[in-house]
Amino acid sequence: MGTWRFLETETASIEGSFDAFAAWCGRTTGCALHGDDVGKVVDDLYARAEKGDLPDPFDPGQKYSPTDLLQDVQGTLYDASSFGFEAEELADLRDGKPLPQAVGRTRAAVNWGTLVRNPFQAVFCEDWPMSVSGFGELDLYRRALEQIAPHMHRSILAWSSVTGCLGAAIAVQNPQHRLTVRGSAPILMVNSVHDPATPYAWAVDVHQQIPNSVLLTYDGSGHGTYLHPCVMAAVDTYLTTLATPRPGTHCPRIDPPATG
């Protein structure tokens, strides 16, 4: 998987995840943005952030940057149970209300060489050969991603992963490659349709590379799926008996309740 394909698939997945959040809000009367055009709400907030006109709820007196806003929204898409919280936050940002949920929460900068609990960037740079020839190529990617994701603009995870390796001087030790799996027990894979971090398209691709695999699809949102009863039953059965669901099995979406 090259740099463009990585950025493209991640960005398409994050836009799809956002669309799923907006659709949930449309069918959930308790959503703080129910009846609103959720995409337009985010677009308007993004435009304000670009102009430097959006207050930062985490740092009074400062402004929310476009990247801050996208990171906020996209982070919520990892867990559908946070949809209600995110809708309330977006409504408050739009209406200029203080965000009580932001009190005491701050952002911490992490520099190279700093000991961190989650050294994601260093691991990524050792595993993914994501080359970029220069600013021209990177800007071309940025403009193309804007077309793929009119609301989310780009996957912050993917974009920061690629740009975070530029100039890091970390050699790729374990580059991506096609899988060769032979003689294994049956392998059960699970992925949600709207996964903001590991796109469903990736799961399909890996499934096609492993002959002895079954892909169980959760027809909802989120980066984790195990706690949904249908998925849990299938995974527990597999772990205790190695019996997999029938090929092509789907677990139905379960909508989270609204909060507030």
Short mmCIF file of C-alpha atoms in Angstrom, two decimals:
data_model
loop_
_atom_site.label_atom_id
_atom_site.label_comp_id
_atom_site.label_asym_id
_atom_site.label_seq_id
_atom_site.Cartn_x
_atom_site.Cartn_y
_atom_site.Cartn_z
CA MET A 1 0.00 0.00 0.00
CA GLY A 2 1.56 3.26 -1.12
CA THR A 3 1.23 6.71 0.41
CA TRP A 4 -1.74 7.81 -1.69
CA ARG A 5 -3.69 4.59 -1.24
CA PHE A 6 -3.17 4.78 2.52
CA LEU A 7 -4.38 8.38 2.70
CA GLU A 8 -7.26 7.73 0.30
CA THR A 9 -8.70 4.69 2.07
CA GLU A 10 -8.34 6.19 5.54
CA THR A 11 -9.97 9.44 4.44
CA ALA A 12 -12.85 7.71 2.67
CA SER A 13 -13.42 5.65 5.81
CA ILE A 14 -13.45 8.67 8.14
CA GLU A 15 -15.92 10.48 5.88
CA GLY A 16 -18.15 7.41 5.84
CA SER A 17 -17.93 7.21 9.62
CA PHE A 18 -18.96 10.85 9.90
CA ASP A 19 -21.87 10.25 7.53
CA ALA A 20 -22.97 7.38 9.78
CA PHE A 21 -22.85 9.73 12.79
CA ALA A 22 -24.93 12.31 10.92
CA ALA A 23 -27.44 9.62 9.90
CA TRP A 24 -27.71 8.48 13.54
CA CYS A 25 -28.45 12.04 14.56
CA GLY A 26 -31.12 12.24 11.88
CA ARG A 27 -33.01 9.22 13.20
CA THR A 28 -32.42 9.86 16.92
CA THR A 29 -34.77 12.46 18.34
CA GLY A 30 -32.64 12.94 21.45
CA CYS A 31 -29.58 13.98 19.42
CA ALA A 32 -28.67 17.61 20.12
CA LEU A 33 -28.46 18.21 16.36
CA HIS A 34 -31.58 16.26 15.42
CA GLY A 35 -33.32 18.07 12.57
CA ASP A 36 -30.17 19.99 11.64
CA ASP A 37 -27.89 19.42 8.67
CA VAL A 38 -25.00 17.96 10.66
CA GLY A 39 -22.61 18.23 7.74
CA LYS A 40 -23.36 21.92 7.38
CA VAL A 41 -22.90 22.48 11.12
CA VAL A 42 -19.39 21.02 10.92
CA ASP A 43 -18.64 22.85 7.66
CA ASP A 44 -19.61 26.17 9.23
CA LEU A 45 -17.50 25.47 12.33
CA TYR A 46 -14.56 24.53 10.11
CA ALA A 47 -14.92 27.79 8.16
CA ARG A 48 -14.93 29.74 11.43
CA ALA A 49 -11.84 27.86 12.60
CA GLU A 50 -10.08 28.73 9.34
CA LYS A 51 -10.85 32.41 9.97
CA GLY A 52 -9.60 32.17 13.57
CA ASP A 53 -13.10 32.86 14.87
CA LEU A 54 -13.82 29.66 16.83
CA PRO A 55 -13.05 29.74 20.59
CA ASP A 56 -11.04 26.81 21.92
CA PRO A 57 -13.13 24.99 24.57
CA PHE A 58 -9.98 23.43 26.03
CA ASP A 59 -8.04 26.68 26.40
CA PRO A 60 -10.07 29.82 27.13
CA GLY A 61 -8.79 32.85 25.28
CA GLN A 62 -7.29 30.76 22.47
CA LYS A 63 -8.81 29.71 19.16
CA TYR A 64 -9.79 26.29 17.88
CA SER A 65 -7.80 25.47 14.74
CA PRO A 66 -9.30 23.50 11.84
CA THR A 67 -7.11 20.54 12.81
CA ASP A 68 -8.28 20.76 16.44
CA LEU A 69 -11.89 20.62 15.28
CA LEU A 70 -11.34 17.66 12.96
CA GLN A 71 -9.36 15.80 15.60
CA ASP A 72 -12.19 16.34 18.08
CA VAL A 73 -14.89 15.05 15.74
CA GLN A 74 -12.88 12.18 14.31
CA GLY A 75 -11.78 10.97 17.74
CA THR A 76 -15.42 10.62 18.76
CA LEU A 77 -16.16 8.38 15.79
CA TYR A 78 -14.04 5.60 17.33
CA ASP A 79 -16.87 4.77 19.75
CA ALA A 80 -20.53 5.13 18.78
CA SER A 81 -21.46 5.49 22.45
CA SER A 82 -19.87 8.97 22.24
CA PHE A 83 -22.18 10.16 19.45
CA GLY A 84 -24.54 11.93 21.85
CA PHE A 85 -21.67 13.70 23.60
CA GLU A 86 -20.22 14.86 20.27
CA ALA A 87 -23.56 16.18 19.06
CA GLU A 88 -23.91 18.22 22.25
CA GLU A 89 -20.40 19.60 21.90
CA LEU A 90 -20.94 20.60 18.26
CA ALA A 91 -24.24 22.27 19.14
CA ASP A 92 -22.56 24.21 21.97
CA LEU A 93 -19.67 25.25 19.73
CA ARG A 94 -22.15 26.47 17.11
CA ASP A 95 -24.21 28.37 19.67
CA GLY A 96 -21.22 29.85 21.49
CA LYS A 97 -21.98 28.10 24.78
CA PRO A 98 -19.24 27.04 27.23
CA LEU A 99 -18.42 23.35 27.22
CA PRO A 100 -18.52 21.99 30.80
CA GLN A 101 -17.17 18.68 29.54
CA ALA A 102 -13.93 20.45 28.55
CA VAL A 103 -13.12 21.72 32.04
CA GLY A 104 -9.81 20.35 33.25
CA ARG A 105 -8.96 18.79 29.88
CA THR A 106 -5.79 19.99 28.17
CA ARG A 107 -3.69 19.02 25.21
CA ALA A 108 -0.12 17.93 25.77
CA ALA A 109 2.60 18.33 23.18
CA VAL A 110 4.85 15.32 22.63
CA ASN A 111 8.32 15.79 21.17
CA TRP A 112 10.69 13.29 19.60
CA GLY A 113 12.71 11.56 22.29
CA THR A 114 9.98 11.96 24.89
CA LEU A 115 8.95 8.77 26.71
CA VAL A 116 5.26 8.24 26.02
CA ARG A 117 2.77 5.51 26.85
CA ASN A 118 1.73 5.08 23.24
CA PRO A 119 4.73 5.40 20.90
CA PHE A 120 2.49 5.06 17.84
CA GLN A 121 4.43 7.35 15.54
CA ALA A 122 7.79 5.64 15.97
CA VAL A 123 6.23 2.22 15.39
CA PHE A 124 4.36 3.46 12.33
CA CYS A 125 7.51 4.93 10.78
CA GLU A 126 9.30 1.59 11.19
CA ASP A 127 6.46 -0.38 9.56
CA TRP A 128 5.09 1.83 6.78
CA PRO A 129 7.25 3.11 3.90
CA MET A 130 5.24 6.29 3.25
CA SER A 131 7.48 8.39 1.05
CA VAL A 132 6.66 11.93 -0.07
CA SER A 133 8.87 13.72 -2.59
CA GLY A 134 8.18 17.20 -1.28
CA PHE A 135 5.59 19.86 -0.54
CA GLY A 136 4.15 19.73 -4.07
CA GLU A 137 3.21 16.06 -3.77
CA LEU A 138 1.86 16.52 -0.26
CA ASP A 139 -0.28 19.47 -1.33
CA LEU A 140 -1.59 17.46 -4.28
CA TYR A 141 -2.69 14.77 -1.85
CA ARG A 142 -4.32 17.34 0.41
CA ARG A 143 -6.41 18.81 -2.40
CA ALA A 144 -7.43 15.36 -3.64
CA LEU A 145 -8.49 14.31 -0.14
CA GLU A 146 -10.71 17.40 0.13
CA GLN A 147 -12.72 15.99 -2.79
CA ILE A 148 -13.06 12.58 -1.15
CA ALA A 149 -14.12 13.99 2.23
CA PRO A 150 -15.99 17.31 1.90
CA HIS A 151 -16.83 17.37 5.64
CA MET A 152 -13.82 15.69 7.24
CA HIS A 153 -11.27 17.01 4.68
CA ARG A 154 -8.74 14.32 5.55
CA SER A 155 -8.12 11.58 8.08
CA ILE A 156 -6.14 13.25 10.85
CA LEU A 157 -4.77 9.85 11.86
CA ALA A 158 -3.49 9.10 8.36
CA TRP A 159 -2.26 12.60 7.62
CA SER A 160 -0.33 12.92 10.88
CA SER A 161 1.05 9.40 10.45
CA VAL A 162 2.52 10.24 7.04
CA THR A 163 3.74 13.74 7.87
CA GLY A 164 5.04 12.60 11.26
CA CYS A 165 7.57 10.36 9.54
CA LEU A 166 8.95 13.12 7.31
CA GLY A 167 12.44 13.96 8.52
CA ALA A 168 12.21 11.50 11.41
CA ALA A 169 15.22 9.49 10.17
CA ILE A 170 13.62 6.19 11.17
CA ALA A 171 14.41 3.29 8.86
CA VAL A 172 11.55 1.06 7.77
CA GLN A 173 12.18 -2.33 9.38
CA ASN A 174 8.95 -4.18 8.62
CA PRO A 175 7.44 -2.89 5.36
CA GLN A 176 3.94 -3.85 4.28
CA HIS A 177 3.64 -6.92 2.06
CA ARG A 178 1.06 -9.36 0.79
CA LEU A 179 0.22 -12.12 3.24
CA THR A 180 1.08 -15.78 2.81
CA VAL A 181 -0.80 -17.91 5.36
CA ARG A 182 -0.86 -21.68 4.98
CA GLY A 183 -1.81 -24.55 7.26
CA SER A 184 -3.40 -22.46 9.98
CA ALA A 185 -6.53 -23.12 11.95
CA PRO A 186 -9.60 -21.21 10.75
CA ILE A 187 -9.05 -17.47 11.25
CA LEU A 188 -11.93 -15.22 12.30
CA MET A 189 -11.71 -11.55 11.36
CA VAL A 190 -14.11 -8.89 12.64
CA ASN A 191 -14.56 -5.34 11.38
CA SER A 192 -17.26 -2.70 11.46
CA VAL A 193 -18.48 -1.16 8.22
CA HIS A 194 -17.82 2.34 9.57
CA ASP A 195 -14.41 2.06 11.22
CA PRO A 196 -12.57 5.41 11.39
CA ALA A 197 -9.12 3.86 11.90
CA THR A 198 -8.95 0.48 10.14
CA PRO A 199 -11.22 0.80 7.09
CA TYR A 200 -13.56 -2.03 6.20
CA ALA A 201 -11.90 -2.13 2.78
CA TRP A 202 -8.67 -3.17 4.50
CA ALA A 203 -10.43 -6.04 6.26
CA VAL A 204 -11.88 -7.25 2.97
CA ASP A 205 -8.45 -7.10 1.36
CA VAL A 206 -6.78 -9.07 4.17
CA HIS A 207 -9.63 -11.59 4.17
CA GLN A 208 -9.09 -12.18 0.46
CA GLN A 209 -5.39 -12.82 1.09
CA ILE A 210 -6.03 -15.49 3.74
CA PRO A 211 -7.85 -18.49 2.24
CA ASN A 212 -8.76 -20.01 5.60
CA SER A 213 -10.42 -16.90 7.00
CA VAL A 214 -13.97 -15.75 7.66
CA LEU A 215 -14.83 -12.05 7.86
CA LEU A 216 -17.61 -11.22 10.32
CA THR A 217 -19.06 -7.80 9.48
CA TYR A 218 -20.60 -5.50 12.06
CA ASP A 219 -22.99 -3.20 10.20
CA GLY A 220 -22.45 -0.28 12.56
CA SER A 221 -19.82 2.23 13.63
CA GLY A 222 -16.72 2.17 15.78
CA HIS A 223 -13.16 0.94 15.98
CA GLY A 224 -14.04 -1.84 18.42
CA THR A 225 -16.89 -4.31 17.93
CA TYR A 226 -16.52 -7.07 20.52
CA LEU A 227 -18.98 -5.70 23.08
CA HIS A 228 -21.92 -5.94 20.67
CA PRO A 229 -23.83 -9.12 21.63
CA CYS A 230 -23.88 -10.67 18.15
CA VAL A 231 -20.14 -10.14 17.70
CA MET A 232 -19.35 -11.26 21.23
CA ALA A 233 -21.23 -14.53 20.77
CA ALA A 234 -19.42 -15.30 17.52
CA VAL A 235 -15.98 -14.40 18.88
CA ASP A 236 -16.47 -16.34 22.12
CA THR A 237 -17.61 -19.39 20.19
CA TYR A 238 -14.56 -19.15 17.95
CA LEU A 239 -12.13 -18.74 20.84
CA THR A 240 -13.52 -21.77 22.68
CA THR A 241 -14.25 -24.10 19.76
CA LEU A 242 -12.52 -22.63 16.65
CA ALA A 243 -15.93 -22.70 14.97
CA THR A 244 -16.46 -19.66 12.75
CA PRO A 245 -19.71 -18.07 11.58
CA ARG A 246 -20.89 -18.84 8.07
CA PRO A 247 -18.97 -16.88 5.41
CA GLY A 248 -20.62 -13.54 4.74
CA THR A 249 -22.23 -13.28 8.19
CA HIS A 250 -23.27 -9.78 9.29
CA CYS A 251 -24.15 -8.55 12.78
CA PRO A 252 -26.86 -5.84 12.79
CA ARG A 253 -26.12 -2.28 13.79
CA ILE A 254 -27.09 -1.27 17.33
CA ASP A 255 -27.71 2.44 17.72
CA PRO A 256 -26.39 4.10 20.87
CA PRO A 257 -28.81 6.13 22.98
CA ALA A 258 -28.70 9.90 22.93
CA THR A 259 -27.31 11.70 25.96
CA GLY A 260 -28.07 15.01 27.57
#
